[in-house]
Protein backbone atom coordinates (compact mmCIF):
# COMPACT_ATOMS: atom_id res chain seq x y z
CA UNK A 1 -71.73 46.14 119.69
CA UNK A 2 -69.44 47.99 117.71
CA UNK A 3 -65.82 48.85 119.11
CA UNK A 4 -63.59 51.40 117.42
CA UNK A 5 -60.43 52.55 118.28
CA UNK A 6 -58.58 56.05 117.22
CA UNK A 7 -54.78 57.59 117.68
CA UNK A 8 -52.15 59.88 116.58
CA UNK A 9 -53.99 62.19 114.55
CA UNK A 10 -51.53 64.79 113.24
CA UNK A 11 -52.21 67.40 110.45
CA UNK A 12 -50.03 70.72 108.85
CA UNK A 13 -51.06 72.46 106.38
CA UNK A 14 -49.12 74.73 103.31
CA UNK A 15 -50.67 77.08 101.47
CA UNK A 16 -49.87 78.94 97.83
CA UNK A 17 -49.15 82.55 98.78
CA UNK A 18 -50.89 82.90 102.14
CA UNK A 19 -50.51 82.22 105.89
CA UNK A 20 -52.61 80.02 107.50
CA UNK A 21 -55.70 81.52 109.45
CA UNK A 22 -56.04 81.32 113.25
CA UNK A 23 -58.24 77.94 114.53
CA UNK A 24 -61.78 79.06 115.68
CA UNK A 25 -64.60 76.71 117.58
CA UNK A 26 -67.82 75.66 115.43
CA UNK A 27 -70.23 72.67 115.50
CA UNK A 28 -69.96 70.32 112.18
CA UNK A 29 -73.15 68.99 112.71
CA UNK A 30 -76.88 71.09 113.17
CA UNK A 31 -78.43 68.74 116.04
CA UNK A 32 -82.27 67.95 115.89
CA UNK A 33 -84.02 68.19 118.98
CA UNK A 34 -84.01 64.19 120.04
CA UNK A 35 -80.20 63.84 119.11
CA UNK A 36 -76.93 63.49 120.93
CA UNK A 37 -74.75 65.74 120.90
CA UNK A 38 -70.94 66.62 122.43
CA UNK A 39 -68.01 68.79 121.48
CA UNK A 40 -65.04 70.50 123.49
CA UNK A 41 -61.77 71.66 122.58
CA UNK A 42 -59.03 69.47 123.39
CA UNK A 43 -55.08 70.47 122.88
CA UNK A 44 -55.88 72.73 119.64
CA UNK A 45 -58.47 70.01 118.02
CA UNK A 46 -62.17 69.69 118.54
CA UNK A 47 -63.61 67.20 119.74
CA UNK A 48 -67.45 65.80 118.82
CA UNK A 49 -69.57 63.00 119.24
CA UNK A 50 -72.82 63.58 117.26
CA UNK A 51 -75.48 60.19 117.83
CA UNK A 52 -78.59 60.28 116.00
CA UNK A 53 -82.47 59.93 118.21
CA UNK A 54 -79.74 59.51 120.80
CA UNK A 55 -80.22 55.97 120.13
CA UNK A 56 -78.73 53.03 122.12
CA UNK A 57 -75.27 53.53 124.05
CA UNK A 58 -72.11 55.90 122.82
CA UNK A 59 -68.62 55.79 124.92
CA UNK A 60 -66.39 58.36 123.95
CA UNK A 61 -62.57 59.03 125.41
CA UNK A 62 -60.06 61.43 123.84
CA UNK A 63 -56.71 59.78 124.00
CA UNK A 64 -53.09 60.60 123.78
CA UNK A 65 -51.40 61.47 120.20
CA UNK A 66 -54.66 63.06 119.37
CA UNK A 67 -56.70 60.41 119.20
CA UNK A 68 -59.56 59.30 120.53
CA UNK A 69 -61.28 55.86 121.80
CA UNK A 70 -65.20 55.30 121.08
CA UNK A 71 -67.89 52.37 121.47
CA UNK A 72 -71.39 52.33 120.62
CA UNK A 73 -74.07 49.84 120.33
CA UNK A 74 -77.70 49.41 119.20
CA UNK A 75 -77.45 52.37 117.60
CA UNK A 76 -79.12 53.96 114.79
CA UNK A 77 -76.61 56.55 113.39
CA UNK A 78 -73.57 57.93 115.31
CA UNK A 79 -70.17 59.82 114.30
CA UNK A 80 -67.43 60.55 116.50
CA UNK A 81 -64.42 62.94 115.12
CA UNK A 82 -61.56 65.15 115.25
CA UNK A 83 -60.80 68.48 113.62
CA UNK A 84 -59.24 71.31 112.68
CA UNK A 85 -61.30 74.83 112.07
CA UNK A 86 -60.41 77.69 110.44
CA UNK A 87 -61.82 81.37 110.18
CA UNK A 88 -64.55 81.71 107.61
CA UNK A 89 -63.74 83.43 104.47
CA UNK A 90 -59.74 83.50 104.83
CA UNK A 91 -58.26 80.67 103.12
CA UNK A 92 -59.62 79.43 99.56
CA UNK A 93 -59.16 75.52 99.32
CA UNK A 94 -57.84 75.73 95.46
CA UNK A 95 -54.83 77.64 97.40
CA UNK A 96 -53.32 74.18 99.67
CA UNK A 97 -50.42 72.85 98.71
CA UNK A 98 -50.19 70.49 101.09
CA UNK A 99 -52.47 68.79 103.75
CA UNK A 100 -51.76 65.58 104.79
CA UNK A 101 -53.16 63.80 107.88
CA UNK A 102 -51.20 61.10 109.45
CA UNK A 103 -53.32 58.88 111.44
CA UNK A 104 -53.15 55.23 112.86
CA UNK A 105 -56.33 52.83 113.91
CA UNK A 106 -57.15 50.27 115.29
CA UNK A 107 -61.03 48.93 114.04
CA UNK A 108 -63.79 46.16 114.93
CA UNK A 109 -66.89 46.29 113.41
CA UNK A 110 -70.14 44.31 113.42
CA UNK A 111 -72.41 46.64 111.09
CA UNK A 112 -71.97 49.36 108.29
CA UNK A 113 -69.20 52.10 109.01
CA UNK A 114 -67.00 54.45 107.35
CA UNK A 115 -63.49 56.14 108.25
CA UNK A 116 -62.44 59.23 106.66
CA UNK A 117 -61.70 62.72 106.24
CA UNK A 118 -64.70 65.16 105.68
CA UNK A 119 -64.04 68.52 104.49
CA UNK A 120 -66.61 71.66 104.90
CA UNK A 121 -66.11 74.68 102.69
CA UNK A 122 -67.90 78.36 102.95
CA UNK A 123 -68.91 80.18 100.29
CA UNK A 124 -69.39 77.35 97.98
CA UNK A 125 -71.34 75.46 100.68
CA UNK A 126 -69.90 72.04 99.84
CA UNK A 127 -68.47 69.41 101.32
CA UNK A 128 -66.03 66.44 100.60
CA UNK A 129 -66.06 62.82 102.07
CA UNK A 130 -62.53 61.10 101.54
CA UNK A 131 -63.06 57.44 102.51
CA UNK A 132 -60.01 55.64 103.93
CA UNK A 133 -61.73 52.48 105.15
CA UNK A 134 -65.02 51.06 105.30
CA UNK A 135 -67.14 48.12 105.90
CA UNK A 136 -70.68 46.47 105.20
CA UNK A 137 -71.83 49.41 103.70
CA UNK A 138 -72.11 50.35 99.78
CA UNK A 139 -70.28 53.74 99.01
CA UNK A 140 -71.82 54.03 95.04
CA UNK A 141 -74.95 54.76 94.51
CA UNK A 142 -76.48 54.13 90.86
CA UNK A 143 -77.73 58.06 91.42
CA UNK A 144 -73.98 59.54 92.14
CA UNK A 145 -71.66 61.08 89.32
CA UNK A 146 -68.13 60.37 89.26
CA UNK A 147 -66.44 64.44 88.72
CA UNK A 148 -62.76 63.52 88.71
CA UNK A 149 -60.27 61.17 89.55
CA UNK A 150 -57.23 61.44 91.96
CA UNK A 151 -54.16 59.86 93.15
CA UNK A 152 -53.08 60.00 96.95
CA UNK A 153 -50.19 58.03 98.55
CA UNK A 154 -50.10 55.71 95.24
CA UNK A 155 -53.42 54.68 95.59
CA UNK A 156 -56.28 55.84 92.74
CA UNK A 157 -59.40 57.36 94.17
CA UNK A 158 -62.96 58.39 91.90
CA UNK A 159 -64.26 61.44 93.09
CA UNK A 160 -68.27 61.21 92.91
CA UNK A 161 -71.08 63.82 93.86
CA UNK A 162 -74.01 62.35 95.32
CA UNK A 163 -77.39 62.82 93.91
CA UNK A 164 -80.86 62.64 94.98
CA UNK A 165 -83.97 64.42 94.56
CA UNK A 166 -84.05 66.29 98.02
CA UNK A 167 -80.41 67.09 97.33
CA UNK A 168 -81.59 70.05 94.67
CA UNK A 169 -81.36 72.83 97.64
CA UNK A 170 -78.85 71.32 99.89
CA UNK A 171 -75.42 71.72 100.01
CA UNK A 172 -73.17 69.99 97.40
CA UNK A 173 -71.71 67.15 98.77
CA UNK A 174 -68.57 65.31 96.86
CA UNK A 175 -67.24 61.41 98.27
CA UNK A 176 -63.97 60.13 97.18
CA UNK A 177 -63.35 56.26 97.29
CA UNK A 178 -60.35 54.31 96.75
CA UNK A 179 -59.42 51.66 94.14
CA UNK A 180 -59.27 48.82 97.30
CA UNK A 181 -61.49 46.46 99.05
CA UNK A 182 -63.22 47.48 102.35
CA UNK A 183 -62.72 45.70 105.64
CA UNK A 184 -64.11 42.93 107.19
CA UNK A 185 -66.67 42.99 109.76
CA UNK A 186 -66.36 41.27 113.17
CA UNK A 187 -62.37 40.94 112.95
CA UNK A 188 -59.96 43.22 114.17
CA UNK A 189 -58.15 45.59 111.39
CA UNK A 190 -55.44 47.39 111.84
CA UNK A 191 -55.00 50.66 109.27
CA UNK A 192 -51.78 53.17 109.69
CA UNK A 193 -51.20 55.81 107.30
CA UNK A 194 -51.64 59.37 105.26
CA UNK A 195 -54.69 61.00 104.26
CA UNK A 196 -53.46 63.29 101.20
CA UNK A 197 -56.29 65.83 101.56
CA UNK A 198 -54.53 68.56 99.21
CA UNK A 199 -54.70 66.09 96.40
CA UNK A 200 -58.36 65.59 96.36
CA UNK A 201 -59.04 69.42 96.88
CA UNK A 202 -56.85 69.85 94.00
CA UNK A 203 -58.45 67.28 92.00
CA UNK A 204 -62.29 68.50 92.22
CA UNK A 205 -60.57 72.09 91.50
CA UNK A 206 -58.97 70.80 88.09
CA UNK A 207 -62.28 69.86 87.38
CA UNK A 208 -63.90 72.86 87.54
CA UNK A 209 -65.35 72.47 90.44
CA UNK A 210 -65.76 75.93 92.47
CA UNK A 211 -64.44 74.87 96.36
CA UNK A 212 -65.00 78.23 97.82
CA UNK A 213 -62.84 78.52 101.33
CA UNK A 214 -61.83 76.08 103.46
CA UNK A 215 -63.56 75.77 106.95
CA UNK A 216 -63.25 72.56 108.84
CA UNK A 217 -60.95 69.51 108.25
CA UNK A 218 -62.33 66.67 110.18
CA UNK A 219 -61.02 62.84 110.87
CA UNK A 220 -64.34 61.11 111.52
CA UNK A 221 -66.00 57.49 111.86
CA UNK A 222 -69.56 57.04 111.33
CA UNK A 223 -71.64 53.71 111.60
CA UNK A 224 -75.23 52.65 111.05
CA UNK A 225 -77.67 50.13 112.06
């Protein structure tokens, strides 16, 4: 089994010359026909438990602070998360200033998982993976180009873009990793912290990289067979 515990997810954001746009309801995640799928709204944040071939057991619980609680096993791929969404087309991601989400887990893992930030963007159609912790599973491929580099809460992170050859019509998809060892796998780990998501945005920008608008901020854990 795999055991995973969540809390005290907290996020503002501060923008360069505009107001921030109203939160709206949308899915993260298109759902084939044989998957799992949940989401509600939940004290401003949505909630969503995504579980691929519905495949083995998911237990999901939101919690206080924000958080949430969630076990799975036997399964084959499975994300549970929190977020923030924002009306399409309103705010352009160069424009944060400041994003930060403050966040505080509690982890056990027997198998491959990550723990992270994803952002979506419109307009652009990409997205951005910002790895906090992760275990048993490799996060560079030899096919992935690192784009930029960033620093977040004094810790140095390569941006990459992931490659492969069905990727040519799909949507852009960026990963950041940071300069530090992942966990280890069937031992409790405790991670408390700040997700500087401003800083990465801000990075891929200096890089040239077009963002687009920002749509959906969302704290996530994913793990695989």
């Amino acid at each position: 089994s795999i055991l995973k515990t969540f809390s005290a997810f907290t996020a503002a954001l501060c923008l360069f010359g505009t107001a921030a746009a109203a939160y709206g309801q949308s899915f993260s995640i298109t759902a084939n026909a044989a998957d799992l799928q949940k989401s509600g709204v939940i004290d401003g944040y949505q909630y969503e438990i995504w579980n691929g071939d519905n495949t083995g057991d998911v237990v999901y619980e939101n919690t206080d602070n924000n958080g949430f609680y969630v076990e799975w096993s036997n399964i084959r791929d499975c994300m549970a998360s929190k977020s923030k969404n924002f009306e399409a087309s309103t705010i352009s991601a160069y424009q944060i200033q400041d994003y930060k989400i403050d966040y505080d887990l509690d982890i056990c893992s027997d198998g491959p998982c990550f723990v992270g930030v994803k952002v979506w963007m419109t307009g652009s159609q990409k997205s951005l993976d910002i790895y906090e912790a992760w275990c048993g599973a490799p996060t560079v491929m030899s096919s992935d180009t690192k784009v930029a580099d960033a620093t977040a809460n004094s810790t140095d992170c390569d941006i990459y873009i992931h490659h492969t050859a069905a990727d040519i019509n799909l949507t852009p998809s960026y990963f950041s990793v940071p300069q530090k060892e992942p966990f280890e796998t069937d031992k409790e780990s405790h991670f408390q912290g700040t997700i500087d998501v401003a800083a990465h945005l801000r990075a891929l920008s200096e890089a040239g990289v077009n963002l687009g608008n920002l749509y959906l901020v969302q704290f996530y854990v994913e793990g695989y067979c």
